[in-house]
């Protein structure tokens, strides 16, 4: 693993079902920069099969980037550490979303910064421009959630005492993290101090937690660094990072989203169609109770 000041650390979290989107995200980072050999991808993964890991290894073979696998089975990252946090019960999400809260325990001590990326993201600009950005002394840099009122207030915009709708609310799918500052924060401890026990269940998982724990400590990035739920008309904004945060994902066979063809070619046609078939088989097995 690179331990020099030239390394650009990027972290992703995913389970085996999202190996191909993780590949596409990493490949987009590599394609968009001339500093490919400086890239160090930290892959916080769960249940990754040898065959899918081989697909991911192709990133190193094609671009010379470094891949560091962090298998989470058998660690306390998704065990006791999150036992007091709301259990993730939706089909779209998994308890692995909490792993990003604790990446400081997995990355090397000499890593000063890390860029966290969701796996439904493609990068369209040199990632070092984000990695080396002035954070104005804040711990995290992120983009506001466009629908922050709904995200913070839920149905009927009912105020959640721990999250004020009068304050900025940030999306956690793209973040630049100052690890030296981040390591000093007891995230679960601060959360439990700030949120009454009877309100913990209202949290929108890790994203609410980040907004509560790091309130007033998040540097706001321009929205082009995390263009969320992008439609084709949004291509006119020339986004730097595209985040398919809505329900329609670019790995659908005919997705009506921005840069759909670019996404397919980034994943590569071969893997794109193999992943599509994988998802069809998986959905069929679920429908008949076989998975």
PDB file of C-alpha atoms in Angstrom:
ATOM      1  CA  UNK A   1       0.000   0.000   0.000  1.00  0.00           C
ATOM      2  CA  UNK A   2       1.202   3.502  -0.796  1.00  0.00           C
ATOM      3  CA  UNK A   3       2.160   5.512   2.278  1.00  0.00           C
ATOM      4  CA  UNK A   4       3.488   8.655   0.641  1.00  0.00           C
ATOM      5  CA  UNK A   5       1.926  12.077   0.569  1.00  0.00           C
ATOM      6  CA  UNK A   6       1.090  11.537  -3.113  1.00  0.00           C
ATOM      7  CA  UNK A   7      -1.504   8.817  -2.424  1.00  0.00           C
ATOM      8  CA  UNK A   8      -5.147   9.660  -3.085  1.00  0.00           C
ATOM      9  CA  UNK A   9      -7.274   7.527  -0.764  1.00  0.00           C
ATOM     10  CA  UNK A  10     -10.798   6.673  -1.909  1.00  0.00           C
ATOM     11  CA  UNK A  11     -13.196   4.498   0.115  1.00  0.00           C
ATOM     12  CA  UNK A  12     -16.284   2.574  -0.998  1.00  0.00           C
ATOM     13  CA  UNK A  13     -18.638   0.340   0.991  1.00  0.00           C
ATOM     14  CA  UNK A  14     -20.695  -2.420  -0.632  1.00  0.00           C
ATOM     15  CA  UNK A  15     -21.876  -5.985  -0.376  1.00  0.00           C
ATOM     16  CA  UNK A  16     -21.407  -8.622  -3.061  1.00  0.00           C
ATOM     17  CA  UNK A  17     -24.595  -7.628  -4.918  1.00  0.00           C
ATOM     18  CA  UNK A  18     -23.018  -4.265  -5.799  1.00  0.00           C
ATOM     19  CA  UNK A  19     -19.630  -5.426  -7.009  1.00  0.00           C
ATOM     20  CA  UNK A  20     -20.254  -4.218 -10.570  1.00  0.00           C
ATOM     21  CA  UNK A  21     -21.398  -0.676  -9.604  1.00  0.00           C
ATOM     22  CA  UNK A  22     -18.343  -0.471  -7.324  1.00  0.00           C
ATOM     23  CA  UNK A  23     -16.209  -1.388 -10.331  1.00  0.00           C
ATOM     24  CA  UNK A  24     -17.888   1.315 -12.427  1.00  0.00           C
ATOM     25  CA  UNK A  25     -17.328   3.947  -9.750  1.00  0.00           C
ATOM     26  CA  UNK A  26     -13.636   3.076  -9.437  1.00  0.00           C
ATOM     27  CA  UNK A  27     -13.161   2.930 -13.187  1.00  0.00           C
ATOM     28  CA  UNK A  28     -14.733   6.377 -13.595  1.00  0.00           C
ATOM     29  CA  UNK A  29     -12.235   7.765 -11.077  1.00  0.00           C
ATOM     30  CA  UNK A  30      -9.353   6.182 -12.981  1.00  0.00           C
ATOM     31  CA  UNK A  31     -10.492   7.294 -16.422  1.00  0.00           C
ATOM     32  CA  UNK A  32     -10.855  10.925 -15.309  1.00  0.00           C
ATOM     33  CA  UNK A  33      -7.377  11.430 -13.828  1.00  0.00           C
ATOM     34  CA  UNK A  34      -3.769  11.330 -14.984  1.00  0.00           C
ATOM     35  CA  UNK A  35      -2.698  10.295 -11.462  1.00  0.00           C
ATOM     36  CA  UNK A  36      -3.911   6.733 -11.773  1.00  0.00           C
ATOM     37  CA  UNK A  37      -0.923   5.222  -9.995  1.00  0.00           C
ATOM     38  CA  UNK A  38      -1.541   7.445  -6.942  1.00  0.00           C
ATOM     39  CA  UNK A  39      -5.032   6.061  -6.392  1.00  0.00           C
ATOM     40  CA  UNK A  40      -5.595   3.793  -3.385  1.00  0.00           C
ATOM     41  CA  UNK A  41      -9.098   2.319  -3.262  1.00  0.00           C
ATOM     42  CA  UNK A  42     -10.224   1.011   0.123  1.00  0.00           C
ATOM     43  CA  UNK A  43     -13.024  -1.481  -0.462  1.00  0.00           C
ATOM     44  CA  UNK A  44     -15.107  -2.054   2.661  1.00  0.00           C
ATOM     45  CA  UNK A  45     -16.970  -5.143   1.544  1.00  0.00           C
ATOM     46  CA  UNK A  46     -19.270  -7.856   2.792  1.00  0.00           C
ATOM     47  CA  UNK A  47     -19.673 -11.305   1.257  1.00  0.00           C
ATOM     48  CA  UNK A  48     -17.513 -10.594  -1.786  1.00  0.00           C
ATOM     49  CA  UNK A  49     -17.094 -13.761  -3.859  1.00  0.00           C
ATOM     50  CA  UNK A  50     -13.740 -14.718  -5.430  1.00  0.00           C
ATOM     51  CA  UNK A  51     -15.215 -14.330  -8.929  1.00  0.00           C
ATOM     52  CA  UNK A  52     -16.435 -10.805  -8.240  1.00  0.00           C
ATOM     53  CA  UNK A  53     -13.182  -9.869  -6.562  1.00  0.00           C
ATOM     54  CA  UNK A  54     -11.411 -10.943  -9.735  1.00  0.00           C
ATOM     55  CA  UNK A  55     -13.573  -8.475 -11.672  1.00  0.00           C
ATOM     56  CA  UNK A  56     -12.566  -5.697  -9.285  1.00  0.00           C
ATOM     57  CA  UNK A  57      -8.892  -6.626  -9.524  1.00  0.00           C
ATOM     58  CA  UNK A  58      -9.062  -5.632 -13.188  1.00  0.00           C
ATOM     59  CA  UNK A  59      -8.901  -1.991 -12.015  1.00  0.00           C
ATOM     60  CA  UNK A  60      -5.316  -2.540 -10.873  1.00  0.00           C
ATOM     61  CA  UNK A  61      -4.437  -4.411 -14.044  1.00  0.00           C
ATOM     62  CA  UNK A  62      -5.851  -1.723 -16.350  1.00  0.00           C
ATOM     63  CA  UNK A  63      -4.801   1.439 -14.519  1.00  0.00           C
ATOM     64  CA  UNK A  64      -2.103   0.554 -11.974  1.00  0.00           C
ATOM     65  CA  UNK A  65      -4.210   1.788  -9.052  1.00  0.00           C
ATOM     66  CA  UNK A  66      -3.943   0.054  -5.676  1.00  0.00           C
ATOM     67  CA  UNK A  67      -6.902  -1.897  -4.271  1.00  0.00           C
ATOM     68  CA  UNK A  68      -7.041  -2.634  -0.541  1.00  0.00           C
ATOM     69  CA  UNK A  69      -9.783  -5.034   0.507  1.00  0.00           C
ATOM     70  CA  UNK A  70     -11.353  -4.655   3.941  1.00  0.00           C
ATOM     71  CA  UNK A  71     -13.692  -7.645   4.423  1.00  0.00           C
ATOM     72  CA  UNK A  72     -16.109  -6.814   7.238  1.00  0.00           C
ATOM     73  CA  UNK A  73     -17.106 -10.339   8.186  1.00  0.00           C
ATOM     74  CA  UNK A  74     -15.908 -11.155  11.666  1.00  0.00           C
ATOM     75  CA  UNK A  75     -15.195  -7.530  12.589  1.00  0.00           C
ATOM     76  CA  UNK A  76     -17.108  -5.468  15.142  1.00  0.00           C
ATOM     77  CA  UNK A  77     -17.670  -2.696  12.600  1.00  0.00           C
ATOM     78  CA  UNK A  78     -21.158  -4.013  11.839  1.00  0.00           C
ATOM     79  CA  UNK A  79     -21.663  -5.718  15.185  1.00  0.00           C
ATOM     80  CA  UNK A  80     -21.413  -4.290  18.662  1.00  0.00           C
ATOM     81  CA  UNK A  81     -20.256  -0.926  17.348  1.00  0.00           C
ATOM     82  CA  UNK A  82     -23.644  -0.257  15.717  1.00  0.00           C
ATOM     83  CA  UNK A  83     -25.843  -2.190  18.149  1.00  0.00           C
ATOM     84  CA  UNK A  84     -27.404   1.027  19.499  1.00  0.00           C
ATOM     85  CA  UNK A  85     -28.128   2.433  16.042  1.00  0.00           C
ATOM     86  CA  UNK A  86     -31.332   1.774  14.054  1.00  0.00           C
ATOM     87  CA  UNK A  87     -31.286  -1.544  12.209  1.00  0.00           C
ATOM     88  CA  UNK A  88     -31.544  -1.060   8.448  1.00  0.00           C
ATOM     89  CA  UNK A  89     -34.741  -2.741   7.310  1.00  0.00           C
ATOM     90  CA  UNK A  90     -35.232  -1.517   3.735  1.00  0.00           C
ATOM     91  CA  UNK A  91     -34.474  -3.630   0.659  1.00  0.00           C
ATOM     92  CA  UNK A  92     -32.463  -0.793  -0.887  1.00  0.00           C
ATOM     93  CA  UNK A  93     -30.105  -0.466   2.074  1.00  0.00           C
ATOM     94  CA  UNK A  94     -28.091  -2.726   4.342  1.00  0.00           C
ATOM     95  CA  UNK A  95     -26.335  -2.308   7.699  1.00  0.00           C
ATOM     96  CA  UNK A  96     -23.122  -1.881   5.706  1.00  0.00           C
ATOM     97  CA  UNK A  97     -24.140   1.792   5.241  1.00  0.00           C
ATOM     98  CA  UNK A  98     -22.809   2.335   8.752  1.00  0.00           C
ATOM     99  CA  UNK A  99     -19.309   1.203   7.782  1.00  0.00           C
ATOM    100  CA  UNK A 100     -18.451   4.647   6.394  1.00  0.00           C
ATOM    101  CA  UNK A 101     -18.791   6.042   9.928  1.00  0.00           C
ATOM    102  CA  UNK A 102     -15.777   4.005  11.030  1.00  0.00           C
ATOM    103  CA  UNK A 103     -13.400   4.023   8.068  1.00  0.00           C
ATOM    104  CA  UNK A 104     -10.830   5.826  10.231  1.00  0.00           C
ATOM    105  CA  UNK A 105     -10.200   2.513  11.998  1.00  0.00           C
ATOM    106  CA  UNK A 106      -9.329   0.741   8.744  1.00  0.00           C
ATOM    107  CA  UNK A 107      -7.233   3.243   6.841  1.00  0.00           C
ATOM    108  CA  UNK A 108      -3.485   3.579   7.481  1.00  0.00           C
ATOM    109  CA  UNK A 109      -2.361   6.022  10.164  1.00  0.00           C
ATOM    110  CA  UNK A 110      -0.461   8.132   7.636  1.00  0.00           C
ATOM    111  CA  UNK A 111      -3.564   8.710   5.485  1.00  0.00           C
ATOM    112  CA  UNK A 112      -4.463  12.366   6.011  1.00  0.00           C
ATOM    113  CA  UNK A 113      -7.609  12.491   3.899  1.00  0.00           C
ATOM    114  CA  UNK A 114     -10.025  10.102   2.281  1.00  0.00           C
ATOM    115  CA  UNK A 115     -12.752  10.604  -0.295  1.00  0.00           C
ATOM    116  CA  UNK A 116     -15.834   8.514   0.388  1.00  0.00           C
ATOM    117  CA  UNK A 117     -17.985   7.591  -2.638  1.00  0.00           C
ATOM    118  CA  UNK A 118     -21.257   5.696  -2.810  1.00  0.00           C
ATOM    119  CA  UNK A 119     -21.294   2.945  -5.421  1.00  0.00           C
ATOM    120  CA  UNK A 120     -24.012   4.651  -7.478  1.00  0.00           C
ATOM    121  CA  UNK A 121     -21.601   7.419  -8.453  1.00  0.00           C
ATOM    122  CA  UNK A 122     -19.503   8.211 -11.512  1.00  0.00           C
ATOM    123  CA  UNK A 123     -16.706  10.770 -11.429  1.00  0.00           C
ATOM    124  CA  UNK A 124     -16.188  13.101 -14.409  1.00  0.00           C
ATOM    125  CA  UNK A 125     -13.254  15.228 -13.236  1.00  0.00           C
ATOM    126  CA  UNK A 126      -9.776  14.605 -11.804  1.00  0.00           C
ATOM    127  CA  UNK A 127     -10.468  13.352  -8.292  1.00  0.00           C
ATOM    128  CA  UNK A 128      -7.354  15.096  -6.961  1.00  0.00           C
ATOM    129  CA  UNK A 129      -9.156  18.419  -7.384  1.00  0.00           C
ATOM    130  CA  UNK A 130     -11.472  17.280  -4.608  1.00  0.00           C
ATOM    131  CA  UNK A 131      -8.823  15.484  -2.557  1.00  0.00           C
ATOM    132  CA  UNK A 132      -6.627  18.595  -2.332  1.00  0.00           C
ATOM    133  CA  UNK A 133      -9.401  21.132  -1.768  1.00  0.00           C
ATOM    134  CA  UNK A 134      -9.181  23.705   1.026  1.00  0.00           C
ATOM    135  CA  UNK A 135     -11.697  22.514   3.649  1.00  0.00           C
ATOM    136  CA  UNK A 136     -11.523  25.733   5.700  1.00  0.00           C
ATOM    137  CA  UNK A 137     -10.587  23.802   8.831  1.00  0.00           C
ATOM    138  CA  UNK A 138     -13.669  21.561   8.772  1.00  0.00           C
ATOM    139  CA  UNK A 139     -13.725  17.804   9.298  1.00  0.00           C
ATOM    140  CA  UNK A 140     -15.948  16.932   6.336  1.00  0.00           C
ATOM    141  CA  UNK A 141     -16.690  18.550   2.973  1.00  0.00           C
ATOM    142  CA  UNK A 142     -19.989  17.622   1.311  1.00  0.00           C
ATOM    143  CA  UNK A 143     -22.881  18.870  -0.835  1.00  0.00           C
ATOM    144  CA  UNK A 144     -26.261  19.783   0.580  1.00  0.00           C
ATOM    145  CA  UNK A 145     -29.177  17.424   0.051  1.00  0.00           C
ATOM    146  CA  UNK A 146     -31.482  19.131  -2.482  1.00  0.00           C
ATOM    147  CA  UNK A 147     -34.616  17.920  -0.693  1.00  0.00           C
ATOM    148  CA  UNK A 148     -33.257  18.760   2.739  1.00  0.00           C
ATOM    149  CA  UNK A 149     -36.640  19.751   4.207  1.00  0.00           C
ATOM    150  CA  UNK A 150     -38.183  16.390   3.357  1.00  0.00           C
ATOM    151  CA  UNK A 151     -35.052  14.540   4.415  1.00  0.00           C
ATOM    152  CA  UNK A 152     -34.888  16.318   7.766  1.00  0.00           C
ATOM    153  CA  UNK A 153     -38.629  16.579   8.438  1.00  0.00           C
ATOM    154  CA  UNK A 154     -40.068  13.484   6.790  1.00  0.00           C
ATOM    155  CA  UNK A 155     -43.767  13.329   6.041  1.00  0.00           C
ATOM    156  CA  UNK A 156     -45.653  16.559   6.720  1.00  0.00           C
ATOM    157  CA  UNK A 157     -42.286  18.181   7.608  1.00  0.00           C
ATOM    158  CA  UNK A 158     -42.604  17.346  11.284  1.00  0.00           C
ATOM    159  CA  UNK A 159     -39.627  18.730  13.118  1.00  0.00           C
ATOM    160  CA  UNK A 160     -37.080  16.267  14.426  1.00  0.00           C
ATOM    161  CA  UNK A 161     -35.519  17.944  17.447  1.00  0.00           C
ATOM    162  CA  UNK A 162     -32.085  16.548  16.707  1.00  0.00           C
ATOM    163  CA  UNK A 163     -32.118  17.978  13.154  1.00  0.00           C
ATOM    164  CA  UNK A 164     -33.298  21.520  12.516  1.00  0.00           C
ATOM    165  CA  UNK A 165     -34.802  22.315   9.116  1.00  0.00           C
ATOM    166  CA  UNK A 166     -33.283  25.776   9.492  1.00  0.00           C
ATOM    167  CA  UNK A 167     -29.769  24.329   9.232  1.00  0.00           C
ATOM    168  CA  UNK A 168     -27.908  22.896   6.237  1.00  0.00           C
ATOM    169  CA  UNK A 169     -28.405  19.171   5.692  1.00  0.00           C
ATOM    170  CA  UNK A 170     -25.752  17.302   3.691  1.00  0.00           C
ATOM    171  CA  UNK A 171     -25.768  14.217   1.508  1.00  0.00           C
ATOM    172  CA  UNK A 172     -23.304  11.546   2.652  1.00  0.00           C
ATOM    173  CA  UNK A 173     -22.812   9.856  -0.726  1.00  0.00           C
ATOM    174  CA  UNK A 174     -19.792  11.992  -1.641  1.00  0.00           C
ATOM    175  CA  UNK A 175     -17.571  13.244   1.175  1.00  0.00           C
ATOM    176  CA  UNK A 176     -14.040  14.481   1.648  1.00  0.00           C
ATOM    177  CA  UNK A 177     -12.893  13.628   5.177  1.00  0.00           C
ATOM    178  CA  UNK A 178      -9.996  15.093   7.157  1.00  0.00           C
ATOM    179  CA  UNK A 179      -8.930  11.911   8.940  1.00  0.00           C
ATOM    180  CA  UNK A 180      -6.831  13.604  11.616  1.00  0.00           C
ATOM    181  CA  UNK A 181      -9.896  15.507  12.833  1.00  0.00           C
ATOM    182  CA  UNK A 182     -12.276  12.621  12.178  1.00  0.00           C
ATOM    183  CA  UNK A 183     -10.241  10.245  14.355  1.00  0.00           C
ATOM    184  CA  UNK A 184     -10.725  12.544  17.349  1.00  0.00           C
ATOM    185  CA  UNK A 185     -14.524  12.173  17.332  1.00  0.00           C
ATOM    186  CA  UNK A 186     -16.399   9.446  19.215  1.00  0.00           C
ATOM    187  CA  UNK A 187     -19.228   9.340  16.695  1.00  0.00           C
ATOM    188  CA  UNK A 188     -21.594   7.028  18.565  1.00  0.00           C
ATOM    189  CA  UNK A 189     -20.865   8.728  21.889  1.00  0.00           C
ATOM    190  CA  UNK A 190     -21.572  12.216  20.521  1.00  0.00           C
ATOM    191  CA  UNK A 191     -24.728  10.966  18.816  1.00  0.00           C
ATOM    192  CA  UNK A 192     -26.120   9.442  22.012  1.00  0.00           C
ATOM    193  CA  UNK A 193     -25.353  12.639  23.904  1.00  0.00           C
ATOM    194  CA  UNK A 194     -27.262  14.753  21.367  1.00  0.00           C
ATOM    195  CA  UNK A 195     -30.239  12.541  20.541  1.00  0.00           C
ATOM    196  CA  UNK A 196     -32.697  11.305  23.193  1.00  0.00           C
ATOM    197  CA  UNK A 197     -33.022   7.529  23.319  1.00  0.00           C
ATOM    198  CA  UNK A 198     -36.675   7.664  22.243  1.00  0.00           C
ATOM    199  CA  UNK A 199     -35.698   9.516  19.032  1.00  0.00           C
ATOM    200  CA  UNK A 200     -32.835   7.275  17.885  1.00  0.00           C
ATOM    201  CA  UNK A 201     -35.257   5.166  15.882  1.00  0.00           C
ATOM    202  CA  UNK A 202     -36.180   8.187  13.739  1.00  0.00           C
ATOM    203  CA  UNK A 203     -32.689   8.516  12.303  1.00  0.00           C
ATOM    204  CA  UNK A 204     -32.139   8.110   8.578  1.00  0.00           C
ATOM    205  CA  UNK A 205     -29.198   5.888   9.312  1.00  0.00           C
ATOM    206  CA  UNK A 206     -25.637   7.122   8.750  1.00  0.00           C
ATOM    207  CA  UNK A 207     -26.590  10.286   6.877  1.00  0.00           C
ATOM    208  CA  UNK A 208     -28.590  11.712   9.781  1.00  0.00           C
ATOM    209  CA  UNK A 209     -25.807  10.672  12.144  1.00  0.00           C
ATOM    210  CA  UNK A 210     -23.179  12.565  10.142  1.00  0.00           C
ATOM    211  CA  UNK A 211     -25.353  15.679  10.034  1.00  0.00           C
ATOM    212  CA  UNK A 212     -25.962  15.546  13.782  1.00  0.00           C
ATOM    213  CA  UNK A 213     -22.467  14.683  14.976  1.00  0.00           C
ATOM    214  CA  UNK A 214     -20.666  17.050  12.591  1.00  0.00           C
ATOM    215  CA  UNK A 215     -23.119  19.942  12.698  1.00  0.00           C
ATOM    216  CA  UNK A 216     -21.191  23.189  12.091  1.00  0.00           C
ATOM    217  CA  UNK A 217     -18.158  21.119  11.063  1.00  0.00           C
ATOM    218  CA  UNK A 218     -19.065  20.399   7.411  1.00  0.00           C
ATOM    219  CA  UNK A 219     -17.682  22.529   4.601  1.00  0.00           C
ATOM    220  CA  UNK A 220     -20.271  23.031   1.873  1.00  0.00           C
ATOM    221  CA  UNK A 221     -19.172  21.998  -1.616  1.00  0.00           C
ATOM    222  CA  UNK A 222     -20.651  23.295  -4.840  1.00  0.00           C
ATOM    223  CA  UNK A 223     -23.542  21.079  -5.982  1.00  0.00           C
ATOM    224  CA  UNK A 224     -21.594  20.016  -9.090  1.00  0.00           C
ATOM    225  CA  UNK A 225     -19.470  17.842  -6.807  1.00  0.00           C
ATOM    226  CA  UNK A 226     -22.493  15.664  -6.063  1.00  0.00           C
ATOM    227  CA  UNK A 227     -25.291  16.134  -8.598  1.00  0.00           C
ATOM    228  CA  UNK A 228     -28.012  13.948  -7.125  1.00  0.00           C
ATOM    229  CA  UNK A 229     -30.842  12.055  -8.837  1.00  0.00           C
ATOM    230  CA  UNK A 230     -29.661  13.296 -12.266  1.00  0.00           C
ATOM    231  CA  UNK A 231     -32.020  13.478 -15.220  1.00  0.00           C
ATOM    232  CA  UNK A 232     -30.806  13.876 -18.782  1.00  0.00           C
ATOM    233  CA  UNK A 233     -31.501  17.634 -18.709  1.00  0.00           C
ATOM    234  CA  UNK A 234     -29.011  17.971 -15.849  1.00  0.00           C
ATOM    235  CA  UNK A 235     -26.145  17.197 -18.221  1.00  0.00           C
ATOM    236  CA  UNK A 236     -26.246  20.910 -19.088  1.00  0.00           C
ATOM    237  CA  UNK A 237     -24.812  21.642 -15.630  1.00  0.00           C
ATOM    238  CA  UNK A 238     -21.637  19.713 -16.535  1.00  0.00           C
ATOM    239  CA  UNK A 239     -21.515  17.940 -13.134  1.00  0.00           C
ATOM    240  CA  UNK A 240     -18.161  16.890 -11.708  1.00  0.00           C
ATOM    241  CA  UNK A 241     -19.582  13.879  -9.873  1.00  0.00           C
ATOM    242  CA  UNK A 242     -22.892  12.284 -10.841  1.00  0.00           C
ATOM    243  CA  UNK A 243     -24.808  10.535  -8.055  1.00  0.00           C
ATOM    244  CA  UNK A 244     -27.688   8.270  -9.053  1.00  0.00           C
ATOM    245  CA  UNK A 245     -29.326   8.654  -5.655  1.00  0.00           C
ATOM    246  CA  UNK A 246     -32.902   8.126  -6.854  1.00  0.00           C
ATOM    247  CA  UNK A 247     -34.740   4.868  -7.383  1.00  0.00           C
ATOM    248  CA  UNK A 248     -33.795   4.683 -11.096  1.00  0.00           C
ATOM    249  CA  UNK A 249     -30.249   3.391 -11.397  1.00  0.00           C
ATOM    250  CA  UNK A 250     -28.002   3.562 -14.466  1.00  0.00           C
ATOM    251  CA  UNK A 251     -27.472  -0.197 -14.523  1.00  0.00           C
ATOM    252  CA  UNK A 252     -31.092  -0.781 -15.577  1.00  0.00           C
ATOM    253  CA  UNK A 253     -31.333  -1.971 -19.174  1.00  0.00           C
ATOM    254  CA  UNK A 254     -32.821   1.302 -20.499  1.00  0.00           C
ATOM    255  CA  UNK A 255     -32.343   3.853 -17.733  1.00  0.00           C
ATOM    256  CA  UNK A 256     -33.775   7.343 -18.157  1.00  0.00           C
ATOM    257  CA  UNK A 257     -30.957   9.092 -16.316  1.00  0.00           C
ATOM    258  CA  UNK A 258     -28.121  11.472 -17.149  1.00  0.00           C
ATOM    259  CA  UNK A 259     -25.081   9.982 -18.880  1.00  0.00           C
ATOM    260  CA  UNK A 260     -26.717   6.552 -19.191  1.00  0.00           C
ATOM    261  CA  UNK A 261     -24.574   5.500 -22.156  1.00  0.00           C
ATOM    262  CA  UNK A 262     -21.425   6.908 -20.530  1.00  0.00           C
ATOM    263  CA  UNK A 263     -22.183   4.871 -17.432  1.00  0.00           C
ATOM    264  CA  UNK A 264     -22.628   1.658 -19.419  1.00  0.00           C
ATOM    265  CA  UNK A 265     -19.341   2.214 -21.234  1.00  0.00           C
ATOM    266  CA  UNK A 266     -17.609   3.046 -17.963  1.00  0.00           C
ATOM    267  CA  UNK A 267     -18.766  -0.233 -16.466  1.00  0.00           C
ATOM    268  CA  UNK A 268     -17.894  -1.738 -19.896  1.00  0.00           C
ATOM    269  CA  UNK A 269     -20.526  -3.356 -22.091  1.00  0.00           C
ATOM    270  CA  UNK A 270     -19.424  -6.856 -21.124  1.00  0.00           C
ATOM    271  CA  UNK A 271     -19.807  -6.363 -17.379  1.00  0.00           C
ATOM    272  CA  UNK A 272     -22.893  -4.167 -17.760  1.00  0.00           C
ATOM    273  CA  UNK A 273     -24.900  -6.914 -19.451  1.00  0.00           C
ATOM    274  CA  UNK A 274     -23.507  -9.609 -17.176  1.00  0.00           C
ATOM    275  CA  UNK A 275     -24.593  -7.548 -14.167  1.00  0.00           C
ATOM    276  CA  UNK A 276     -28.033  -7.009 -15.715  1.00  0.00           C
ATOM    277  CA  UNK A 277     -28.465 -10.771 -16.121  1.00  0.00           C
ATOM    278  CA  UNK A 278     -27.222 -11.316 -12.552  1.00  0.00           C
ATOM    279  CA  UNK A 279     -29.879  -8.930 -11.238  1.00  0.00           C
ATOM    280  CA  UNK A 280     -32.649 -10.596 -13.248  1.00  0.00           C
ATOM    281  CA  UNK A 281     -31.718 -14.023 -11.907  1.00  0.00           C
ATOM    282  CA  UNK A 282     -31.448 -12.664  -8.368  1.00  0.00           C
ATOM    283  CA  UNK A 283     -34.839 -10.941  -8.571  1.00  0.00           C
ATOM    284  CA  UNK A 284     -36.442 -14.107  -9.970  1.00  0.00           C
ATOM    285  CA  UNK A 285     -35.051 -16.213  -7.135  1.00  0.00           C
ATOM    286  CA  UNK A 286     -36.344 -13.698  -4.601  1.00  0.00           C
ATOM    287  CA  UNK A 287     -39.795 -13.716  -6.201  1.00  0.00           C
ATOM    288  CA  UNK A 288     -39.998 -17.493  -5.788  1.00  0.00           C
ATOM    289  CA  UNK A 289     -38.473 -17.481  -2.312  1.00  0.00           C
ATOM    290  CA  UNK A 290     -35.244 -19.120  -3.466  1.00  0.00           C
ATOM    291  CA  UNK A 291     -32.892 -16.364  -2.253  1.00  0.00           C
TER     292      UNK A 291
END
